[in-house]
């Protein structure tokens, strides 16, 4: 497999076949009896029976070994698909969705996500660590057993680059963080706010790409998801995430969730050089949830300009009205 960059859109694309998994079994591949035979990257809690277990992805898109240098092919750029690809098994129980976890169990998953980001950032080759979760067949989940995935890449994904650039421009202009400004304005207006738990906010963004798109943000500024500020209470974030997922599952059968955090600053060369001075001031970690609402799946068909039939003000009002406890 190799990575190729479109010089016009700046997107990196993974090209080539994924390794075959061998025989496909009808049994769940993430059952404790199976995965406990495999070497684990991390267990939570560290002592006793595991609740969350991290494994290498059995069919990885990226490999730790390989050629990570960028090669030119005429005017084009390509490189080997070097990186890391891990699976976070979020519970030993096959039928338990994250929305059914206790706040403490969700906090465990959040802690594991942070620990994997921090650990993978020690490798200076990796420029960005992505954490994402696809739940439901419509979201393209790989297993129905609750899990999320972590990838480390030797490039910064285009979407993150856009966010970094906008946040940087905003800060240069106003000396304020664009995400902190967003939280303050949304808090004042209230109409797109779904819920607040302590210092954590859930809101439907002003220009939502899809119906019921929801972001989770911390009121206190911090560019690193993996390094909570002293005094922050991640149990509140866990509680908010659980409540938001229980609301969303009543309107959408599937969703994508992604953690956006600061890129790795160990490697100061290349595409983001010169940027780093204000990064701790201008970027702000957040979680984005993109639900997939079946009847509105047309929203996804027009790729150039997003079409979303549901106003975020109405989506937030609908979500507020739903029971977050069941
Ligand atoms: Zn299972
Ligand atoms: Zn901020
Ligand atoms: Zn984002």
GROMACS .gro file of C-alpha atoms and ligand atoms in nm:
model
  329
    1UNK     CA    1   0.000   0.000   0.000
    2UNK     CA    2   0.113   0.354  -0.060
    3UNK     CA    3   0.003   0.705   0.019
    4UNK     CA    4  -0.046   0.949  -0.266
    5UNK     CA    5  -0.115   1.318  -0.234
    6UNK     CA    6  -0.349   1.508  -0.460
    7UNK     CA    7  -0.153   1.830  -0.520
    8UNK     CA    8  -0.470   2.029  -0.583
    9UNK     CA    9  -0.693   1.927  -0.291
   10UNK     CA   10  -0.395   1.837  -0.065
   11UNK     CA   11  -0.565   1.512   0.036
   12UNK     CA   12  -0.356   1.205   0.112
   13UNK     CA   13  -0.514   0.885  -0.019
   14UNK     CA   14  -0.420   0.528   0.083
   15UNK     CA   15  -0.403   0.317  -0.231
   16UNK     CA   16  -0.378  -0.058  -0.255
   17UNK     CA   17  -0.537  -0.370  -0.111
   18UNK     CA   18  -0.574  -0.431   0.261
   19UNK     CA   19  -0.418  -0.757   0.378
   20UNK     CA   20  -0.669  -1.041   0.379
   21UNK     CA   21  -0.780  -1.149   0.723
   22UNK     CA   22  -0.771  -1.519   0.643
   23UNK     CA   23  -1.094  -1.712   0.691
   24UNK     CA   24  -1.391  -1.504   0.799
   25UNK     CA   25  -1.543  -1.649   1.112
   26UNK     CA   26  -1.905  -1.604   1.217
   27UNK     CA   27  -1.792  -1.543   1.572
   28UNK     CA   28  -1.702  -1.198   1.696
   29UNK     CA   29  -1.328  -1.132   1.658
   30UNK     CA   30  -1.323  -0.906   1.965
   31UNK     CA   31  -1.448  -1.160   2.219
   32UNK     CA   32  -1.231  -1.173   2.535
   33UNK     CA   33  -1.148  -1.543   2.484
   34UNK     CA   34  -0.994  -1.455   2.146
   35UNK     CA   35  -0.821  -1.127   2.215
   36UNK     CA   36  -0.675  -1.237   2.547
   37UNK     CA   37  -0.455  -1.474   2.346
   38UNK     CA   38  -0.311  -1.177   2.153
   39UNK     CA   39  -0.048  -0.938   2.290
   40UNK     CA   40  -0.216  -0.625   2.428
   41UNK     CA   41  -0.078  -0.276   2.378
   42UNK     CA   42  -0.262  -0.145   2.685
   43UNK     CA   43  -0.517  -0.260   2.942
   44UNK     CA   44  -0.741  -0.046   3.159
   45UNK     CA   45  -0.747  -0.072   3.449
   46UNK     CA   46  -0.383  -0.178   3.477
   47UNK     CA   47  -0.464  -0.426   3.755
   48UNK     CA   48  -0.730  -0.694   3.762
   49UNK     CA   49  -0.984  -0.776   3.492
   50UNK     CA   50  -0.964  -0.546   3.192
   51UNK     CA   51  -1.248  -0.315   3.093
   52UNK     CA   52  -1.072  -0.161   2.793
   53UNK     CA   53  -0.802  -0.337   2.592
   54UNK     CA   54  -0.593  -0.200   2.303
   55UNK     CA   55  -0.464  -0.432   2.029
   56UNK     CA   56  -0.284  -0.389   1.698
   57UNK     CA   57  -0.545  -0.376   1.418
   58UNK     CA   58  -0.559  -0.721   1.255
   59UNK     CA   59  -0.586  -0.563   0.908
   60UNK     CA   60  -0.389  -0.240   0.947
   61UNK     CA   61  -0.403   0.047   0.700
   62UNK     CA   62  -0.063   0.164   0.827
   63UNK     CA   63   0.248  -0.027   0.925
   64UNK     CA   64   0.513   0.070   1.179
   65UNK     CA   65   0.798  -0.040   0.953
   66UNK     CA   66   0.861   0.089   0.603
   67UNK     CA   67   0.970   0.380   0.389
   68UNK     CA   68   0.847   0.702   0.545
   69UNK     CA   69   1.034   0.943   0.318
   70UNK     CA   70   0.836   1.139   0.065
   71UNK     CA   71   0.921   1.041  -0.288
   72UNK     CA   72   0.856   1.247  -0.595
   73UNK     CA   73   0.690   1.096  -0.898
   74UNK     CA   74   0.719   1.378  -1.146
   75UNK     CA   75   0.506   1.656  -1.000
   76UNK     CA   76   0.341   1.419  -0.750
   77UNK     CA   77   0.422   1.322  -0.390
   78UNK     CA   78   0.395   0.972  -0.252
   79UNK     CA   79   0.517   0.778   0.049
   80UNK     CA   80   0.485   0.440   0.214
   81UNK     CA   81   0.179   0.377   0.432
   82UNK     CA   82   0.387   0.403   0.748
   83UNK     CA   83   0.208   0.458   1.076
   84UNK     CA   84   0.024   0.275   1.351
   85UNK     CA   85  -0.327   0.131   1.352
   86UNK     CA   86  -0.481   0.005   1.675
   87UNK     CA   87  -0.820  -0.119   1.794
   88UNK     CA   88  -0.957  -0.010   2.131
   89UNK     CA   89  -1.192  -0.282   2.258
   90UNK     CA   90  -1.413  -0.071   2.484
   91UNK     CA   91  -1.575  -0.349   2.687
   92UNK     CA   92  -1.544  -0.727   2.730
   93UNK     CA   93  -1.923  -0.751   2.678
   94UNK     CA   94  -2.036  -0.813   2.323
   95UNK     CA   95  -2.380  -0.648   2.343
   96UNK     CA   96  -2.296  -0.336   2.539
   97UNK     CA   97  -2.285  -0.010   2.343
   98UNK     CA   98  -2.092   0.291   2.472
   99UNK     CA   99  -2.423   0.465   2.542
  100UNK     CA  100  -2.495   0.187   2.795
  101UNK     CA  101  -2.161   0.225   2.977
  102UNK     CA  102  -2.145   0.384   3.320
  103UNK     CA  103  -1.979   0.727   3.340
  104UNK     CA  104  -1.676   0.559   3.497
  105UNK     CA  105  -1.650   0.312   3.207
  106UNK     CA  106  -1.669   0.594   2.950
  107UNK     CA  107  -1.405   0.781   3.149
  108UNK     CA  108  -1.185   0.470   3.115
  109UNK     CA  109  -1.220   0.479   2.736
  110UNK     CA  110  -1.138   0.853   2.731
  111UNK     CA  111  -0.831   0.785   2.943
  112UNK     CA  112  -0.717   0.508   2.707
  113UNK     CA  113  -0.763   0.735   2.402
  114UNK     CA  114  -0.547   1.002   2.571
  115UNK     CA  115  -0.283   0.749   2.678
  116UNK     CA  116  -0.251   0.611   2.323
  117UNK     CA  117  -0.226   0.961   2.170
  118UNK     CA  118   0.044   1.060   2.421
  119UNK     CA  119   0.239   0.736   2.368
  120UNK     CA  120   0.227   0.747   1.986
  121UNK     CA  121   0.336   1.112   1.988
  122UNK     CA  122   0.670   0.995   2.133
  123UNK     CA  123   0.752   0.872   1.782
  124UNK     CA  124   0.865   1.187   1.601
  125UNK     CA  125   0.780   1.033   1.262
  126UNK     CA  126   0.410   1.051   1.347
  127UNK     CA  127   0.268   1.394   1.273
  128UNK     CA  128  -0.090   1.327   1.377
  129UNK     CA  129  -0.279   1.076   1.590
  130UNK     CA  130  -0.645   1.019   1.502
  131UNK     CA  131  -0.897   0.859   1.737
  132UNK     CA  132  -1.230   0.766   1.586
  133UNK     CA  133  -1.529   0.547   1.646
  134UNK     CA  134  -1.776   0.421   1.387
  135UNK     CA  135  -2.090   0.276   1.542
  136UNK     CA  136  -2.359   0.105   1.335
  137UNK     CA  137  -2.361  -0.062   0.996
  138UNK     CA  138  -2.440   0.268   0.821
  139UNK     CA  139  -2.123   0.413   0.968
  140UNK     CA  140  -1.917   0.124   0.829
  141UNK     CA  141  -1.830  -0.028   1.167
  142UNK     CA  142  -1.580  -0.314   1.133
  143UNK     CA  143  -1.720  -0.514   1.426
  144UNK     CA  144  -2.048  -0.475   1.614
  145UNK     CA  145  -1.862  -0.521   1.945
  146UNK     CA  146  -1.804  -0.173   2.097
  147UNK     CA  147  -1.466  -0.047   1.979
  148UNK     CA  148  -1.281   0.256   1.852
  149UNK     CA  149  -0.964   0.293   1.647
  150UNK     CA  150  -0.642   0.487   1.673
  151UNK     CA  151  -0.420   0.569   1.377
  152UNK     CA  152  -0.085   0.747   1.375
  153UNK     CA  153   0.010   0.902   1.040
  154UNK     CA  154   0.322   1.065   0.900
  155UNK     CA  155   0.108   1.348   0.762
  156UNK     CA  156  -0.154   1.578   0.908
  157UNK     CA  157  -0.499   1.495   0.764
  158UNK     CA  158  -0.642   1.769   0.545
  159UNK     CA  159  -0.941   1.836   0.769
  160UNK     CA  160  -0.712   1.899   1.067
  161UNK     CA  161  -0.487   2.121   0.856
  162UNK     CA  162  -0.787   2.333   0.763
  163UNK     CA  163  -0.886   2.365   1.128
  164UNK     CA  164  -0.530   2.451   1.232
  165UNK     CA  165  -0.501   2.713   0.960
  166UNK     CA  166  -0.834   2.878   1.046
  167UNK     CA  167  -0.756   2.876   1.418
  168UNK     CA  168  -0.412   3.022   1.346
  169UNK     CA  169  -0.553   3.301   1.127
  170UNK     CA  170  -0.819   3.382   1.388
  171UNK     CA  171  -0.559   3.403   1.662
  172UNK     CA  172  -0.326   3.619   1.452
  173UNK     CA  173  -0.612   3.860   1.396
  174UNK     CA  174  -0.776   3.869   1.739
  175UNK     CA  175  -0.535   3.702   1.983
  176UNK     CA  176  -0.819   3.476   2.090
  177UNK     CA  177  -0.893   3.109   2.037
  178UNK     CA  178  -1.166   3.046   1.779
  179UNK     CA  179  -1.303   2.752   1.980
  180UNK     CA  180  -1.317   2.950   2.307
  181UNK     CA  181  -1.500   3.225   2.115
  182UNK     CA  182  -1.742   2.966   1.974
  183UNK     CA  183  -1.818   2.826   2.321
  184UNK     CA  184  -1.875   3.175   2.463
  185UNK     CA  185  -2.110   3.281   2.184
  186UNK     CA  186  -2.306   2.955   2.187
  187UNK     CA  187  -2.338   2.971   2.564
  188UNK     CA  188  -2.474   3.326   2.539
  189UNK     CA  189  -2.722   3.245   2.263
  190UNK     CA  190  -2.817   2.904   2.400
  191UNK     CA  191  -3.016   2.797   2.097
  192UNK     CA  192  -2.768   2.543   1.961
  193UNK     CA  193  -2.663   2.418   2.304
  194UNK     CA  194  -2.764   2.058   2.378
  195UNK     CA  195  -2.633   2.018   2.730
  196UNK     CA  196  -2.374   2.134   2.982
  197UNK     CA  197  -2.203   1.910   3.239
  198UNK     CA  198  -1.969   2.110   3.461
  199UNK     CA  199  -1.719   2.278   3.229
  200UNK     CA  200  -1.806   2.061   2.927
  201UNK     CA  201  -2.048   2.165   2.655
  202UNK     CA  202  -2.236   1.975   2.386
  203UNK     CA  203  -2.367   2.185   2.098
  204UNK     CA  204  -2.486   2.156   1.739
  205UNK     CA  205  -2.242   2.365   1.531
  206UNK     CA  206  -2.371   2.673   1.346
  207UNK     CA  207  -2.300   2.525   1.003
  208UNK     CA  208  -2.373   2.159   1.082
  209UNK     CA  209  -2.272   1.933   0.793
  210UNK     CA  210  -2.528   1.665   0.878
  211UNK     CA  211  -2.848   1.650   1.085
  212UNK     CA  212  -2.775   1.635   1.459
  213UNK     CA  213  -2.402   1.694   1.423
  214UNK     CA  214  -2.281   1.752   1.780
  215UNK     CA  215  -1.951   1.879   1.918
  216UNK     CA  216  -1.821   1.835   2.271
  217UNK     CA  217  -1.590   2.108   2.397
  218UNK     CA  218  -1.423   2.203   2.723
  219UNK     CA  219  -1.490   2.557   2.839
  220UNK     CA  220  -1.129   2.589   2.956
  221UNK     CA  221  -0.872   2.635   2.685
  222UNK     CA  222  -0.639   2.341   2.612
  223UNK     CA  223  -0.492   2.227   2.281
  224UNK     CA  224  -0.412   1.872   2.399
  225UNK     CA  225  -0.689   1.619   2.455
  226UNK     CA  226  -0.431   1.377   2.596
  227UNK     CA  227  -0.319   1.617   2.866
  228UNK     CA  228  -0.618   1.734   3.071
  229UNK     CA  229  -0.559   2.061   3.251
  230UNK     CA  230  -0.502   2.028   3.625
  231UNK     CA  231  -0.838   2.035   3.800
  232UNK     CA  232  -1.041   1.922   3.498
  233UNK     CA  233  -1.294   1.654   3.575
  234UNK     CA  234  -1.304   1.401   3.293
  235UNK     CA  235  -1.586   1.217   3.468
  236UNK     CA  236  -1.805   1.514   3.365
  237UNK     CA  237  -1.695   1.479   3.004
  238UNK     CA  238  -1.773   1.106   3.024
  239UNK     CA  239  -2.116   1.179   3.169
  240UNK     CA  240  -2.184   1.433   2.894
  241UNK     CA  241  -2.073   1.194   2.620
  242UNK     CA  242  -2.297   0.915   2.754
  243UNK     CA  243  -2.596   1.148   2.777
  244UNK     CA  244  -2.538   1.287   2.427
  245UNK     CA  245  -2.504   0.937   2.277
  246UNK     CA  246  -2.829   0.823   2.445
  247UNK     CA  247  -3.007   1.124   2.293
  248UNK     CA  248  -2.852   1.073   1.949
  249UNK     CA  249  -2.932   0.702   1.935
  250UNK     CA  250  -3.300   0.799   1.950
  251UNK     CA  251  -3.271   0.992   1.622
  252UNK     CA  252  -2.988   0.818   1.437
  253UNK     CA  253  -2.903   0.447   1.398
  254UNK     CA  254  -2.532   0.511   1.343
  255UNK     CA  255  -2.264   0.774   1.393
  256UNK     CA  256  -1.900   0.865   1.340
  257UNK     CA  257  -1.716   1.011   1.638
  258UNK     CA  258  -1.374   1.172   1.608
  259UNK     CA  259  -1.138   1.332   1.860
  260UNK     CA  260  -0.957   1.639   1.728
  261UNK     CA  261  -0.639   1.726   1.916
  262UNK     CA  262  -0.319   1.912   1.838
  263UNK     CA  263  -0.070   1.749   1.599
  264UNK     CA  264   0.262   1.613   1.720
  265UNK     CA  265   0.510   1.895   1.775
  266UNK     CA  266   0.818   1.673   1.811
  267UNK     CA  267   0.901   1.700   1.444
  268UNK     CA  268   0.939   2.067   1.357
  269UNK     CA  269   1.021   2.007   0.993
  270UNK     CA  270   0.791   2.003   0.696
  271UNK     CA  271   0.432   2.093   0.637
  272UNK     CA  272   0.363   2.268   0.967
  273UNK     CA  273   0.700   2.430   1.033
  274UNK     CA  274   0.676   2.791   1.137
  275UNK     CA  275   0.334   2.728   1.277
  276UNK     CA  276   0.424   2.602   1.619
  277UNK     CA  277   0.476   2.918   1.819
  278UNK     CA  278   0.108   2.988   1.882
  279UNK     CA  279  -0.029   2.634   1.861
  280UNK     CA  280  -0.091   2.604   2.237
  281UNK     CA  281  -0.285   2.933   2.220
  282UNK     CA  282  -0.486   2.890   1.905
  283UNK     CA  283  -0.590   2.524   1.887
  284UNK     CA  284  -0.843   2.365   2.123
  285UNK     CA  285  -0.924   1.993   2.139
  286UNK     CA  286  -1.283   1.883   2.081
  287UNK     CA  287  -1.491   1.578   1.994
  288UNK     CA  288  -1.711   1.579   1.683
  289UNK     CA  289  -2.002   1.339   1.640
  290UNK     CA  290  -2.154   1.299   1.294
  291UNK     CA  291  -2.476   1.097   1.316
  292UNK     CA  292  -2.611   0.916   1.014
  293UNK     CA  293  -2.983   0.969   0.986
  294UNK     CA  294  -3.119   0.712   0.744
  295UNK     CA  295  -3.402   0.908   0.592
  296UNK     CA  296  -3.173   1.203   0.530
  297UNK     CA  297  -2.884   1.011   0.386
  298UNK     CA  298  -2.913   1.233   0.078
  299UNK     CA  299  -2.721   1.491   0.283
  300UNK     CA  300  -2.412   1.293   0.197
  301UNK     CA  301  -2.472   1.268  -0.175
  302UNK     CA  302  -2.380   1.624  -0.267
  303UNK     CA  303  -2.012   1.635  -0.191
  304UNK     CA  304  -1.910   1.977  -0.317
  305UNK     CA  305  -2.152   2.171  -0.101
  306UNK     CA  306  -2.310   1.999   0.196
  307UNK     CA  307  -2.686   1.996   0.210
  308UNK     CA  308  -2.841   1.950   0.552
  309UNK     CA  309  -3.220   1.966   0.581
  310UNK     CA  310  -3.217   2.001   0.960
  311UNK     CA  311  -3.132   2.342   1.112
  312UNK     CA  312  -2.891   2.301   1.406
  313UNK     CA  313  -3.118   2.520   1.622
  314UNK     CA  314  -3.402   2.272   1.565
  315UNK     CA  315  -3.169   1.971   1.607
  316UNK     CA  316  -3.044   2.104   1.942
  317UNK     CA  317  -3.402   2.168   2.057
  318UNK     CA  318  -3.504   1.815   1.956
  319UNK     CA  319  -3.204   1.663   2.134
  320UNK     CA  320  -3.271   1.866   2.449
  321UNK     CA  321  -3.624   1.725   2.456
  322UNK     CA  322  -3.506   1.361   2.448
  323UNK     CA  323  -3.438   1.155   2.761
  324UNK     CA  324  -3.061   1.130   2.824
  325UNK     CA  325  -3.107   0.867   3.096
  326UNK     CA  326  -3.236   0.571   2.901
  327LIG    ZN1  327  -1.798  -0.945   2.056
  328LIG    ZN1  328  -0.965   2.769   2.329
  329LIG    ZN1  329  -1.266   1.943   1.456
   0.00000   0.00000   0.00000
